mmCIF file of C-alpha atoms in Angstrom:
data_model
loop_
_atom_site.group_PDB
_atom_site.id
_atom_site.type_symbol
_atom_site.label_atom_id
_atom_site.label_comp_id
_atom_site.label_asym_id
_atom_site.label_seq_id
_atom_site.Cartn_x
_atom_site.Cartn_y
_atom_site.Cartn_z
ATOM 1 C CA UNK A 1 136.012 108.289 114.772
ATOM 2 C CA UNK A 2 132.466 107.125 114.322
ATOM 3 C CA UNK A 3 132.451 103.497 112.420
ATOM 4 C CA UNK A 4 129.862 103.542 109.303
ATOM 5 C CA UNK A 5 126.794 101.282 109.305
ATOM 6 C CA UNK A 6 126.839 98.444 107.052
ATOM 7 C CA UNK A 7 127.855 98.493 103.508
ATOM 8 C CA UNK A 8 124.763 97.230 100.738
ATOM 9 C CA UNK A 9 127.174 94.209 100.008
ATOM 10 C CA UNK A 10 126.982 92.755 103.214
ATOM 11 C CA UNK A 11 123.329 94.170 104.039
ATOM 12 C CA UNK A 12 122.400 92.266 101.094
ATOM 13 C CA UNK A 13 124.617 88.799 102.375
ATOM 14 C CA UNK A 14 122.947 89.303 105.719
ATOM 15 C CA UNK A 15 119.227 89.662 104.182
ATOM 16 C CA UNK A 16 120.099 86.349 102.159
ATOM 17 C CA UNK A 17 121.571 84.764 105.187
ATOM 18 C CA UNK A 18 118.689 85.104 106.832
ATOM 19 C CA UNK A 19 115.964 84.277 104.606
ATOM 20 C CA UNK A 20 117.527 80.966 103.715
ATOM 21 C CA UNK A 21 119.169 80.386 107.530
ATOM 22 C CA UNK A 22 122.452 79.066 105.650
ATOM 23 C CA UNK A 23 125.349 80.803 104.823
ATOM 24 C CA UNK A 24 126.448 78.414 101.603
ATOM 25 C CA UNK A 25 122.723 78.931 100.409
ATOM 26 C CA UNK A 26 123.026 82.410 100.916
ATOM 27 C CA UNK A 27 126.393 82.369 98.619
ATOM 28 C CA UNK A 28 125.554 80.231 96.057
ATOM 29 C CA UNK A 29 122.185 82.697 95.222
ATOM 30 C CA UNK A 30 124.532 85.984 95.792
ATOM 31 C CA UNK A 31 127.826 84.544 93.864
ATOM 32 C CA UNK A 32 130.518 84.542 96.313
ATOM 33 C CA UNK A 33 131.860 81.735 98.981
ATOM 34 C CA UNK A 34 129.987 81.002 102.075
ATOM 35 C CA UNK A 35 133.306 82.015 104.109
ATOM 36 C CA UNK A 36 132.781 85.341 102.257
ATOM 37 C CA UNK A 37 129.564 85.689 103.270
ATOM 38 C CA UNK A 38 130.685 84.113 107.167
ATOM 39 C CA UNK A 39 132.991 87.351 107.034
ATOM 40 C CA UNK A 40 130.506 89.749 106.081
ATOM 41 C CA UNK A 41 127.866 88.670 108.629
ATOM 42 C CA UNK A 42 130.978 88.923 111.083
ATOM 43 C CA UNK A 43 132.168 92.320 110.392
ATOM 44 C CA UNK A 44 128.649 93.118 110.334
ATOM 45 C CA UNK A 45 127.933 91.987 114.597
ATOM 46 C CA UNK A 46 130.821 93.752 115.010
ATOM 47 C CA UNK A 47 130.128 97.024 113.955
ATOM 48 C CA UNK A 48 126.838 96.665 115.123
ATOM 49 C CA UNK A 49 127.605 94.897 118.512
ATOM 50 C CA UNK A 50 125.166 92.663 117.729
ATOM 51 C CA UNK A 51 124.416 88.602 117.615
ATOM 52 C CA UNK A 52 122.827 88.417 114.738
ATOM 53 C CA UNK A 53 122.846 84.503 114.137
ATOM 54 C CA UNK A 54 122.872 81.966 116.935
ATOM 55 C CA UNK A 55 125.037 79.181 115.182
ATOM 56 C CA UNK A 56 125.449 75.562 115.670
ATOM 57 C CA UNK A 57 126.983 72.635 114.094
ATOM 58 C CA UNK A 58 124.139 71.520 111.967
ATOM 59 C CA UNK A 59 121.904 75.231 111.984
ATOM 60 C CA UNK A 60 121.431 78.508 112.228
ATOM 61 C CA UNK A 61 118.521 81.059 113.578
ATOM 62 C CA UNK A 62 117.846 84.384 113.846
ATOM 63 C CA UNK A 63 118.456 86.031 117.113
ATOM 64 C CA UNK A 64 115.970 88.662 118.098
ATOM 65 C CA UNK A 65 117.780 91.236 117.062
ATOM 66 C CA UNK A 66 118.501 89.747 113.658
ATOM 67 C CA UNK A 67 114.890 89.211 113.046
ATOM 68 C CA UNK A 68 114.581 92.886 113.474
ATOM 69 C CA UNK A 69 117.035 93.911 111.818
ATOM 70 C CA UNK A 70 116.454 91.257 108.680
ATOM 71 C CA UNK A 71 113.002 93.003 108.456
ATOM 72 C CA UNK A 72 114.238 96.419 107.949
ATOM 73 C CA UNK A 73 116.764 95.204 105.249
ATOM 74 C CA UNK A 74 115.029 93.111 103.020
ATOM 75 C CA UNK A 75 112.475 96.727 103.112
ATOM 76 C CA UNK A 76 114.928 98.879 102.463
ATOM 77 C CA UNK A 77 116.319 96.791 100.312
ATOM 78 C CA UNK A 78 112.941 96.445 98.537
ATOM 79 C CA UNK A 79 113.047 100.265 98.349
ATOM 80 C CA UNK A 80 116.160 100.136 96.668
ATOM 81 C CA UNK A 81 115.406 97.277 93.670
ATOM 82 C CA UNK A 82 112.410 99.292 92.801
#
């Protein structure tokens, strides 16, 4: 069986993720826990088979692919609010 893309709940804790390049900032602006928000971004590489953060102890960036991807979502997301 075919998994589905991302859900808007973690499209929208990936879009935050990555415009602020920190998981607790990210949770703190969308209401939930930055292990939450860990989780979603998670689930979300794995259906995907993607790297969408590279992660170390004191940051966080973008990979290519998560640059792309951020793009897309914070426009469709855009699309969406309106």
């Amino acid at each position: 069986m075919r998994q589905l893309p991302p859900g808007t709940r973690a499209l929208r804790s990936f879009e935050a993720a990555g415009r602020h390049l920190n998981f607790t900032r990210a949770a703190d602006e969308l209401g939930l826990t930055p292990a939450a928000v860990s989780h979603q971004i998670k689930e979300m590489e794995e259906q995907l088979g993607l790297v969408l953060f590279t992660r170390n102890s004191r940051s966080m960036q973008l990979t290519p692919a998560g640059s792309v991807l951020l793009e897309a979502t914070a426009e469709a997301l855009g699309l969406l609010r309106a």
